[in-house]
Coordinates of C-alpha atoms in Angstrom, one line a residue:
Chain A
M1 CA -31.2 -57.0 200.1
K2 CA -35.0 -56.3 201.2
Y3 CA -35.4 -54.2 204.4
E4 CA -38.8 -53.9 206.2
I5 CA -39.6 -50.9 208.6
V6 CA -41.4 -51.2 211.8
M7 CA -41.8 -48.3 213.6
G8 CA -44.2 -47.3 216.5
L9 CA -45.9 -43.9 217.4
E10 CA -46.5 -41.8 220.4
V11 CA -48.9 -39.5 220.0
H12 CA -49.6 -36.7 222.7
V13 CA -52.6 -34.5 222.1
E14 CA -54.0 -31.2 224.4
L15 CA -57.2 -32.0 225.7
S16 CA -59.7 -29.0 225.3
T17 CA -60.0 -28.1 228.7
Q18 CA -60.6 -24.5 229.7
S19 CA -58.4 -25.0 232.3
K20 CA -55.2 -26.6 233.3
L21 CA -54.9 -30.1 234.8
F22 CA -54.2 -29.3 238.4
C23 CA -54.8 -25.4 238.5
G24 CA -57.5 -23.9 237.8
C25 CA -55.3 -21.4 235.2
S26 CA -56.5 -21.1 231.6
A27 CA -55.5 -24.1 229.2
K28 CA -55.8 -21.7 226.3
F29 CA -53.0 -21.6 223.7
G30 CA -51.8 -18.0 222.6
A31 CA -51.8 -15.8 225.4
D32 CA -48.8 -13.2 226.6
A33 CA -45.9 -15.1 228.2
N34 CA -46.9 -16.3 231.6
D35 CA -50.3 -14.7 232.1
N36 CA -51.8 -18.1 232.7
V37 CA -49.2 -19.3 235.8
C38 CA -50.3 -20.1 238.8
P39 CA -47.9 -20.9 242.1
A40 CA -49.4 -24.8 241.5
C41 CA -48.1 -24.9 237.6
A42 CA -44.7 -22.5 238.5
G43 CA -44.0 -25.8 240.9
M44 CA -43.8 -23.3 244.2
P45 CA -43.2 -25.3 247.1
G46 CA -46.4 -26.9 248.6
M47 CA -49.3 -26.0 246.1
P48 CA -51.2 -29.0 246.1
A49 CA -52.0 -30.1 242.7
V50 CA -56.4 -31.2 242.4
T51 CA -57.3 -33.1 239.1
N52 CA -59.8 -31.5 236.4
Q53 CA -62.4 -33.4 236.3
K54 CA -63.3 -32.8 232.3
A55 CA -59.7 -34.1 231.5
V56 CA -60.5 -37.7 233.0
D57 CA -64.0 -37.2 231.2
L58 CA -61.8 -36.8 227.7
G59 CA -59.9 -39.5 228.8
I60 CA -62.6 -41.7 228.9
D61 CA -63.8 -40.4 225.6
A62 CA -60.2 -41.2 224.3
A63 CA -60.2 -44.6 225.9
I64 CA -64.1 -45.5 224.0
V65 CA -63.6 -43.9 220.8
T66 CA -60.1 -46.4 220.8
N67 CA -61.8 -49.9 221.8
S68 CA -59.9 -49.5 225.0
Q69 CA -59.8 -51.2 228.3
I70 CA -60.4 -48.5 231.0
T71 CA -58.0 -48.6 234.1
R72 CA -61.0 -49.2 237.3
T73 CA -58.0 -47.5 240.0
M74 CA -56.3 -45.3 237.8
T75 CA -53.3 -43.2 239.5
F76 CA -50.8 -40.2 238.5
D77 CA -46.7 -40.6 239.0
K78 CA -44.3 -38.5 238.9
K79 CA -41.5 -38.6 236.2
N80 CA -38.4 -37.3 237.1
Y81 CA -36.4 -34.7 234.7
F82 CA -34.2 -32.0 235.4
Y83 CA -34.6 -29.5 232.5
P84 CA -35.8 -25.7 232.4
D85 CA -39.4 -26.2 230.9
L86 CA -40.7 -27.9 233.9
P87 CA -40.4 -25.6 236.9
T88 CA -40.8 -28.6 239.1
S89 CA -38.5 -30.6 237.8
Y90 CA -40.8 -33.7 237.6
Q91 CA -44.1 -34.3 235.1
I92 CA -47.3 -35.4 236.1
T93 CA -47.8 -38.2 234.1
Q94 CA -49.1 -42.1 234.7
W95 CA -47.0 -44.7 234.5
F96 CA -48.2 -47.5 236.7
A97 CA -51.8 -47.1 235.9
P98 CA -52.8 -45.6 233.0
I99 CA -56.1 -44.6 232.3
C100 CA -56.5 -47.2 229.9
R101 CA -54.6 -50.1 227.4
N102 CA -55.2 -52.7 224.8
G103 CA -56.6 -50.3 222.2
W104 CA -56.8 -50.3 218.6
V105 CA -57.5 -48.4 215.2
E106 CA -58.5 -49.4 212.5
I107 CA -56.8 -47.7 209.2
E108 CA -57.1 -48.2 206.0
T109 CA -54.2 -48.3 203.3
E110 CA -54.2 -49.6 199.1
R111 CA -53.2 -52.6 201.0
G112 CA -56.6 -52.6 202.5
K113 CA -58.0 -53.1 206.3
K114 CA -55.3 -52.7 209.2
K115 CA -55.8 -52.8 212.7
I116 CA -53.0 -51.0 214.4
T117 CA -53.2 -52.1 218.8
L118 CA -52.4 -49.5 221.3
K119 CA -50.3 -49.9 224.1
Q120 CA -52.2 -47.4 226.6
I121 CA -53.2 -44.1 226.9
H122 CA -52.1 -41.9 230.1
I123 CA -53.0 -38.5 231.2
E124 CA -50.1 -36.0 231.6
E125 CA -49.0 -32.3 231.8
D126 CA -47.5 -30.4 229.2
A127 CA -44.5 -28.8 229.6
G128 CA -43.8 -25.0 229.4
K129 CA -42.4 -23.5 225.9
M130 CA -38.7 -22.5 226.0
V131 CA -37.6 -19.8 223.1
H132 CA -33.9 -19.5 222.9
D133 CA -32.2 -16.1 222.7
A134 CA -28.8 -16.3 220.2
R135 CA -28.0 -12.8 221.2
S136 CA -27.4 -12.7 224.8
G137 CA -26.8 -16.6 225.0
T138 CA -29.8 -17.0 227.5
S139 CA -32.8 -19.2 227.4
M140 CA -36.7 -17.8 227.9
L141 CA -39.3 -19.5 229.8
D142 CA -43.2 -19.5 229.3
F143 CA -45.2 -21.4 231.4
N144 CA -48.5 -20.8 230.3
R145 CA -48.7 -24.5 228.7
T146 CA -47.2 -25.9 231.9
S147 CA -49.6 -28.3 233.3
V148 CA -51.8 -28.2 230.4
P149 CA -54.0 -31.4 229.9
L150 CA -52.0 -34.1 227.5
I151 CA -53.3 -37.7 226.6
E152 CA -50.3 -39.5 225.1
I153 CA -51.4 -42.7 222.6
V154 CA -48.5 -45.3 222.5
S155 CA -49.3 -47.5 219.6
N156 CA -47.4 -50.9 219.2
P157 CA -44.5 -51.4 216.8
D158 CA -47.2 -52.0 214.0
F159 CA -46.6 -49.9 211.3
R160 CA -45.0 -51.3 208.0
D161 CA -44.5 -47.7 205.9
A162 CA -45.1 -43.7 205.9
E163 CA -48.7 -44.1 204.7
E164 CA -50.2 -46.3 207.1
V165 CA -48.2 -43.6 209.5
I166 CA -50.4 -40.6 207.7
D167 CA -53.8 -43.0 207.4
Y168 CA -53.3 -43.4 210.9
L169 CA -52.9 -40.0 212.3
E170 CA -55.9 -38.8 210.2
K171 CA -58.1 -41.4 211.7
L172 CA -57.4 -40.6 215.0
R173 CA -57.0 -36.8 214.2
A174 CA -60.8 -37.4 213.3
L175 CA -61.7 -39.9 216.1
L176 CA -60.7 -37.3 219.1
S177 CA -62.2 -34.1 217.1
F178 CA -65.5 -35.5 216.6
A179 CA -65.5 -36.9 220.2
G180 CA -65.1 -33.2 221.3
V181 CA -61.2 -34.4 223.5
S182 CA -59.2 -31.7 221.3
D183 CA -59.2 -30.1 218.3
C184 CA -55.6 -32.0 217.1
K185 CA -54.3 -29.4 215.5
M186 CA -50.6 -29.8 214.4
Q187 CA -49.6 -26.6 213.3
E188 CA -50.9 -25.7 216.8
G189 CA -48.6 -28.2 219.0
S190 CA -52.3 -29.7 220.3
M191 CA -51.3 -33.1 218.3
R192 CA -47.6 -33.6 218.3
C193 CA -46.3 -37.1 217.2
D194 CA -42.9 -39.1 218.1
V195 CA -42.0 -41.5 216.0
N196 CA -39.8 -44.7 217.0
I197 CA -38.2 -45.8 213.8
S198 CA -35.8 -49.3 213.4
V199 CA -34.9 -51.3 210.2
R200 CA -34.9 -55.0 209.8
P201 CA -34.1 -57.3 207.2
A202 CA -37.2 -58.6 205.4
G203 CA -38.3 -61.9 207.2
S204 CA -36.1 -61.2 210.6
E205 CA -38.0 -61.2 213.7
K206 CA -35.3 -59.3 215.4
L207 CA -35.5 -55.7 215.8
G208 CA -32.8 -53.1 215.0
V209 CA -31.3 -50.2 216.7
R210 CA -34.3 -47.9 217.7
T211 CA -34.4 -44.4 217.0
E212 CA -37.0 -41.5 217.8
M213 CA -37.7 -38.5 216.0
K214 CA -39.4 -35.1 217.4
N215 CA -40.5 -32.2 216.1
M216 CA -42.4 -32.7 213.2
N217 CA -45.4 -31.0 212.9
S218 CA -47.2 -32.0 209.4
L219 CA -48.2 -35.0 207.9
K220 CA -45.8 -33.4 205.1
A221 CA -42.6 -33.0 207.9
I222 CA -43.5 -37.1 209.3
T223 CA -44.0 -38.3 205.3
A224 CA -40.1 -36.9 204.8
A225 CA -38.9 -37.6 208.0
I226 CA -39.9 -41.6 208.0
A227 CA -37.7 -42.0 204.5
F228 CA -35.0 -39.6 205.2
E229 CA -34.1 -41.5 208.5
A230 CA -35.3 -45.0 207.4
N231 CA -32.7 -45.0 204.5
R232 CA -30.5 -43.6 207.4
H233 CA -30.7 -46.3 209.0
I234 CA -30.1 -48.7 206.3
D235 CA -27.1 -47.0 204.5
A236 CA -25.6 -47.8 208.3
I237 CA -26.4 -51.4 208.1
E238 CA -25.1 -51.7 204.2
T239 CA -21.8 -49.7 204.5
G240 CA -21.2 -49.3 208.6
S241 CA -20.8 -45.9 207.7
E242 CA -22.3 -45.1 211.2
V243 CA -23.1 -47.2 214.0
L244 CA -26.6 -46.7 215.2
I245 CA -27.9 -45.9 218.6
Q246 CA -30.5 -45.9 220.6
E247 CA -30.9 -41.9 220.4
T248 CA -33.8 -39.3 220.2
R249 CA -33.5 -37.3 216.8
G250 CA -34.8 -34.1 215.6
W251 CA -36.1 -33.1 212.8
D252 CA -35.1 -30.0 210.6
D253 CA -37.8 -29.7 208.1
D254 CA -35.8 -26.5 206.2
K255 CA -32.6 -28.9 205.8
G256 CA -34.5 -32.0 205.4
I257 CA -32.7 -34.2 207.6
T258 CA -32.7 -35.7 211.1
F259 CA -30.0 -34.4 214.1
S260 CA -29.1 -36.1 216.9
M261 CA -30.5 -34.5 220.3
R262 CA -29.8 -37.0 223.4
E263 CA -28.9 -40.5 224.1
K264 CA -32.3 -41.8 225.1
E265 CA -32.4 -42.4 228.8
D266 CA -33.9 -45.5 229.8
A267 CA -37.3 -46.0 231.6
T268 CA -35.3 -46.5 235.0
D269 CA -33.5 -42.7 234.3
Y270 CA -36.7 -41.1 235.4
R271 CA -37.0 -42.9 238.7
Y272 CA -41.0 -43.2 238.4
F273 CA -43.0 -42.7 242.0
P274 CA -46.4 -42.7 242.7
N275 CA -47.4 -39.4 243.3
P276 CA -48.4 -39.3 246.9
E277 CA -50.3 -36.4 246.5
L278 CA -52.6 -37.4 243.9
M279 CA -55.3 -39.8 245.3
P280 CA -56.7 -42.8 243.1
I281 CA -59.2 -42.4 240.5
V282 CA -61.8 -45.1 241.0
I283 CA -64.0 -45.5 237.7
S284 CA -67.6 -46.5 237.9
D285 CA -69.4 -48.1 235.4
E286 CA -71.9 -45.0 235.8
W287 CA -69.5 -42.9 234.8
I288 CA -68.1 -44.6 232.1
E289 CA -72.2 -44.9 230.8
R290 CA -72.3 -41.2 231.5
V291 CA -69.2 -39.9 229.3
R292 CA -70.6 -42.8 226.8
S293 CA -74.0 -41.6 226.7
S294 CA -72.7 -38.2 226.1
L295 CA -70.6 -38.9 223.4
P296 CA -71.4 -36.8 220.2
E297 CA -71.8 -38.5 216.7
T298 CA -68.5 -40.6 216.0
S299 CA -66.7 -39.7 212.4
Q300 CA -67.7 -43.4 211.5
D301 CA -71.0 -42.8 212.0
K302 CA -71.1 -39.4 210.1
F303 CA -69.7 -41.9 207.7
V304 CA -72.4 -44.8 207.8
R305 CA -75.1 -41.6 207.9
M306 CA -73.6 -40.0 204.9
T307 CA -73.6 -43.0 202.8
Q308 CA -76.3 -44.9 203.7
T309 CA -79.2 -42.4 205.0
L310 CA -77.9 -39.9 202.9
G311 CA -76.8 -41.3 199.6
L312 CA -74.0 -39.7 199.4
P313 CA -71.1 -40.8 197.7
E314 CA -68.3 -42.6 199.7
Y315 CA -65.0 -40.8 198.5
D316 CA -67.1 -37.1 199.1
S317 CA -68.7 -39.0 202.8
S318 CA -64.3 -39.8 203.4
I319 CA -63.1 -35.9 202.3
I320 CA -66.1 -34.4 204.8
T321 CA -65.5 -36.7 207.5
R322 CA -61.6 -36.7 207.7
S323 CA -62.0 -33.4 209.9
K324 CA -64.5 -32.1 212.3
A325 CA -64.1 -28.5 211.1
L326 CA -66.3 -29.7 206.8
A327 CA -68.1 -31.9 209.2
D328 CA -69.4 -28.8 211.1
I329 CA -70.1 -27.0 208.0
F330 CA -71.8 -29.8 205.7
D331 CA -74.3 -30.6 208.9
Q332 CA -75.0 -26.6 209.5
T333 CA -75.5 -25.6 205.8
M334 CA -77.3 -29.0 205.5
A335 CA -79.7 -27.3 208.2
H336 CA -80.5 -24.8 206.1
F337 CA -80.4 -25.9 203.1
D338 CA -81.6 -29.7 202.4
K339 CA -80.0 -31.2 199.5
P340 CA -76.9 -33.2 200.6
K341 CA -75.2 -33.7 197.1
E342 CA -75.6 -29.9 196.3
V343 CA -74.0 -28.9 199.8
V344 CA -71.2 -31.6 199.4
N345 CA -70.2 -30.1 195.8
W346 CA -70.1 -26.6 197.4
I347 CA -67.8 -28.1 200.3
I348 CA -65.0 -29.8 198.2
V349 CA -65.3 -28.0 195.1
E350 CA -65.8 -24.7 196.2
L351 CA -64.8 -24.2 199.4
L352 CA -62.1 -26.4 199.5
G353 CA -60.4 -25.0 196.1
I354 CA -60.8 -21.5 197.9
A355 CA -59.0 -22.5 201.5
K356 CA -56.7 -24.3 199.3
G357 CA -55.5 -21.2 197.2
D358 CA -55.1 -18.8 200.2
N359 CA -53.0 -21.7 201.9
K360 CA -55.5 -22.3 204.2
G361 CA -56.2 -25.6 206.2
E362 CA -59.3 -27.2 206.8
D363 CA -60.1 -26.1 210.2
D364 CA -59.1 -22.7 209.3
I365 CA -62.4 -21.9 207.1
R366 CA -64.3 -19.9 208.6
I367 CA -67.6 -19.2 207.4
D368 CA -71.7 -18.1 208.0
C369 CA -72.9 -21.3 207.3
R370 CA -76.6 -19.8 206.7
K371 CA -75.1 -17.6 203.7
F372 CA -73.4 -20.2 202.8
A373 CA -76.6 -22.2 202.8
D374 CA -78.8 -19.0 200.8
L375 CA -76.0 -18.9 198.4
I376 CA -75.9 -22.6 197.3
R377 CA -79.8 -22.3 197.2
L378 CA -79.3 -19.3 194.6
V379 CA -77.4 -21.4 192.1
D380 CA -79.6 -24.9 192.8
E381 CA -83.0 -22.5 192.0
K382 CA -81.1 -20.9 188.9
A383 CA -81.6 -17.6 190.5
I384 CA -78.0 -17.1 189.6
N385 CA -75.6 -19.4 187.5
R386 CA -72.5 -20.6 189.3
N387 CA -69.6 -18.9 188.4
V388 CA -71.7 -16.3 189.6
G389 CA -72.2 -18.0 192.4
K390 CA -68.2 -19.1 192.9
K391 CA -67.9 -15.0 192.8
L392 CA -70.3 -14.2 195.6
L393 CA -68.7 -17.1 197.5
I394 CA -65.4 -15.0 198.1
K395 CA -67.7 -12.1 198.7
V396 CA -69.4 -14.3 201.4
L397 CA -65.8 -15.4 203.2
E398 CA -64.4 -12.1 203.0
E399 CA -67.1 -9.4 203.4
D400 CA -69.7 -11.7 205.0
V401 CA -71.9 -10.5 202.8
D402 CA -76.0 -11.4 202.7
P403 CA -75.9 -13.4 199.3
E404 CA -79.7 -12.3 198.2
N405 CA -78.9 -9.1 199.2
Y406 CA -76.2 -8.8 197.4
V407 CA -77.1 -10.4 194.4
K408 CA -80.2 -8.1 194.0
E409 CA -78.0 -4.9 194.8
H410 CA -75.5 -5.6 192.2
G411 CA -77.9 -7.1 189.6
L412 CA -76.5 -10.5 189.4
G413 CA -79.7 -12.3 189.0
M414 CA -79.2 -14.8 185.8
L415 CA -80.5 -13.3 183.0
T416 CA -82.9 -16.4 181.3
D417 CA -84.9 -14.0 179.0
T418 CA -84.2 -15.8 175.6
S419 CA -85.3 -12.6 173.4
L420 CA -81.5 -10.9 175.3
I421 CA -79.4 -14.1 174.6
D422 CA -80.8 -14.5 171.2
K423 CA -79.5 -10.9 170.4
A424 CA -76.2 -11.7 172.1
V425 CA -75.8 -14.4 170.3
S426 CA -76.2 -13.0 166.6
E427 CA -73.9 -10.0 167.8
V428 CA -70.7 -12.4 169.0
L429 CA -71.5 -14.6 165.7
A430 CA -71.3 -11.1 163.2
E431 CA -68.3 -9.8 165.3
N432 CA -66.4 -13.0 165.2
P433 CA -66.5 -13.7 161.7
K434 CA -63.2 -15.9 161.7
S435 CA -64.3 -18.3 164.6
V436 CA -67.9 -19.0 162.4
A437 CA -65.7 -20.0 159.5
E438 CA -63.4 -22.2 161.4
F439 CA -66.7 -24.0 163.1
K440 CA -68.2 -24.6 159.4
E441 CA -64.9 -26.5 158.5
G442 CA -65.5 -29.0 161.6
K443 CA -63.5 -27.1 164.2
L444 CA -65.6 -27.7 167.2
K445 CA -63.6 -25.9 169.5
V446 CA -64.5 -22.4 168.9
V447 CA -67.4 -23.4 170.6
G448 CA -66.6 -22.4 173.4
F449 CA -64.5 -19.3 172.8
L450 CA -68.4 -18.0 171.3
M451 CA -69.5 -18.9 174.7
G452 CA -66.8 -17.4 176.8
Q453 CA -68.0 -14.2 174.4
I454 CA -71.5 -14.6 174.7
M455 CA -70.9 -14.8 178.5
K456 CA -68.8 -11.9 178.6
K457 CA -71.2 -10.0 176.4
M458 CA -74.2 -10.0 179.0
G459 CA -72.0 -9.4 182.2
G460 CA -71.9 -13.3 183.0
K461 CA -75.2 -14.0 184.5
A462 CA -76.9 -15.4 181.5
D463 CA -78.1 -18.6 182.2
P464 CA -75.4 -20.8 180.6
E465 CA -77.1 -23.6 179.6
A466 CA -79.5 -21.4 177.7
V467 CA -76.7 -19.7 175.9
K468 CA -75.4 -23.5 174.5
S469 CA -79.0 -24.2 173.4
I470 CA -79.6 -20.8 171.5
L471 CA -75.6 -21.1 170.4
Q472 CA -76.2 -24.1 169.0
S473 CA -79.2 -23.5 167.2
Q474 CA -77.9 -19.9 165.7
L475 CA -74.8 -22.1 164.2
D476 CA -76.6 -24.9 162.9
Q477 CA -79.1 -22.8 160.6
L478 CA -75.5 -21.2 159.3
Chain B
M1 CA -23.3 -50.0 245.4
L2 CA -24.7 -46.9 243.6
E3 CA -23.5 -45.1 240.3
I4 CA -23.8 -41.4 242.1
S5 CA -22.2 -40.2 239.1
K6 CA -25.0 -41.4 236.9
Y7 CA -27.4 -39.4 239.5
E8 CA -25.2 -36.7 239.0
S9 CA -25.6 -36.4 235.4
L10 CA -29.3 -36.9 236.2
T11 CA -29.9 -34.0 238.4
K12 CA -27.5 -31.7 236.6
L13 CA -25.7 -31.3 239.7
N14 CA -22.0 -31.2 240.3
L15 CA -20.5 -32.7 243.6
T16 CA -17.1 -32.1 245.2
E17 CA -14.8 -35.2 246.0
I18 CA -16.4 -34.9 249.8
E19 CA -19.9 -33.8 249.0
R20 CA -19.9 -37.2 247.0
T21 CA -18.3 -39.5 249.3
Q22 CA -20.7 -38.3 251.9
I23 CA -23.9 -38.8 249.5
E24 CA -22.2 -42.2 248.1
K25 CA -22.5 -43.2 252.4
I26 CA -25.9 -42.5 253.1
A27 CA -27.4 -43.8 250.1
N28 CA -25.5 -47.3 250.3
K29 CA -26.8 -47.3 253.9
L30 CA -30.3 -46.6 252.9
I31 CA -30.5 -49.4 249.5
V32 CA -28.7 -52.1 252.3
S33 CA -32.1 -50.7 254.6
F34 CA -34.7 -51.1 251.5
E35 CA -32.8 -54.8 250.8
D36 CA -34.3 -56.1 254.4
L37 CA -37.7 -54.6 253.6
R38 CA -37.8 -57.4 250.4
E39 CA -37.9 -60.1 253.3
I40 CA -41.4 -59.0 253.8
D41 CA -43.9 -61.1 251.9
T42 CA -46.4 -58.7 249.8
K43 CA -47.9 -61.2 247.3
N44 CA -51.6 -60.5 248.7
V45 CA -51.0 -56.1 249.2
E46 CA -52.4 -53.8 246.6
P47 CA -49.6 -51.2 246.2
L48 CA -50.3 -48.2 248.0
V49 CA -50.3 -44.5 247.0
S50 CA -51.1 -42.5 249.6
V51 CA -51.7 -43.0 253.2
L52 CA -55.0 -41.0 253.2
V53 CA -58.1 -42.8 252.8
L54 CA -59.3 -41.0 249.8
Q55 CA -59.7 -41.1 246.5
N56 CA -61.4 -39.1 243.1
V57 CA -60.6 -35.7 244.5
L58 CA -61.2 -33.7 241.5
R59 CA -62.3 -30.1 240.6
E60 CA -64.4 -28.9 237.8
D61 CA -62.9 -27.0 235.0
I62 CA -63.5 -24.0 235.8
N63 CA -60.9 -21.0 235.2
V64 CA -59.3 -19.3 238.1
K65 CA -57.2 -16.1 237.8
S66 CA -54.5 -16.4 240.2
I67 CA -51.4 -14.1 240.6
S68 CA -50.1 -11.6 237.9
R69 CA -47.2 -12.0 235.8
E70 CA -45.8 -9.3 237.6
E71 CA -45.8 -11.1 240.9
L72 CA -45.1 -14.1 239.0
L73 CA -41.8 -12.8 238.2
S74 CA -40.9 -10.9 241.4
N75 CA -38.6 -13.6 242.6
A76 CA -37.4 -14.0 239.4
P77 CA -33.2 -13.8 239.2
E78 CA -33.5 -12.5 235.8
Q79 CA -36.4 -11.9 233.7
Y80 CA -36.7 -10.2 230.2
G81 CA -40.5 -9.1 228.6
G82 CA -42.3 -11.3 230.8
Y83 CA -40.1 -14.6 230.3
F84 CA -37.9 -15.9 233.0
Q85 CA -34.8 -15.8 231.6
V86 CA -32.0 -18.3 232.7
P87 CA -28.3 -19.9 231.3
K88 CA -28.9 -21.1 227.8
T89 CA -30.1 -24.5 227.8
L90 CA -30.4 -26.9 224.7
D91 CA -31.9 -30.1 225.0

């Protein structure tokens, strides 16, 4: 039988604020345990919560870039559950009047374009971090993350396969990071995704039993978890090997399996009620306009600018605009060297190549864009050849060297003196009679080998085009 | 009728039989009182979040250092290496 997978996503994104949602503690990631905690976010009795305006601004940003309808009077509610990572024993969230509803995000897969509709986006506070210590049999609590502002983006069950999920997450990441809502780093937990999944016979209207999967901290893990869980559901339906229940399941990345965490609570179990300490927030037209007018260029706008105004290929532009970090490098490098195609090539081929080799993500690339621009100019002006440029790029990345000075100090300038090249070519041909003989027999492959020998002899600094043409003419005269 | 056992598990409380009977009695009385409220017509009444007539109480996004970690942990029954320490709790 053919099955259809039905999925809905809950994506949590940490907002890029300085301070927490309801108190002035720093919201920064990576501090020592419990360094950014005050009586309010530690849940001490009598501490008033006061909403961070920037968090609301960023929520409005998120609403705008996801085409959502903004709720004009939004309120905060208490979601009650008892767990040590939440010192108040309730989470402040938005249940009755979230910041916006009914948005959509357009995705594109091999099957074409599709609109993923959003149920709502709400603002809420994050919970603390728990570290379980097996040795002492205790759990250790760090409340630095407690009350850090989040938005949760709740989609409708519009997804039918992992490819759609991944493209949606990439689109969402681009939309939100370009808008400055969040840095959306999955590995640091500033973007987290829960997948609600069920399986039904193709053509059926009725939804199957739904499970929720948590703890996937990369796109790869999400793809693997969906594949595993969908198969588990199908097996259960076909063989009756287990009875599916509505539950929350964790993803074990090492074992490549999902495991039961807890039975899913009903909404009523959370006993939501309005938080009487927090006054309603009325969002006026003026407020929305103020936020809208200060929104930076969206990833989509940038894509259009790159392809239409700058005439760059769609493929290149889509790589640059899927990441705020790469787009920033592109813009800043262009500010110093205005040849878009050259800049894009150096980013995609060289910079990303090096990052990939170092197992680094796009967001982790740190480069002085003025120096990067200088380097590209040196190659473009034929002051150095491309290979020297590649090696120089590593020096710029690792040691922050100044390209022009480095080339001067190390004598890496491109050798274009034809008499020198001519001499090197003659020498290499004399030293490699076997290759020359093979060439005469029609083995054109040896040209590449001879090129390499000549470049080596000239310290890798010769102009490859000049070498190629001189080698060709000397071979032709043989 | 309220299922006290369900709320016991949600709040992670273990009640004695006596406590359970007492709370059950009070809770069911409360429920009956709230049933009376249902008779009031609230069709044209907006839900009320707060009795205060205030809105848009917001603060600027500025960091304010409050108490030190030592002070924060000073009342913790158990602590270790800057963490609060509690009996092992796994979701």
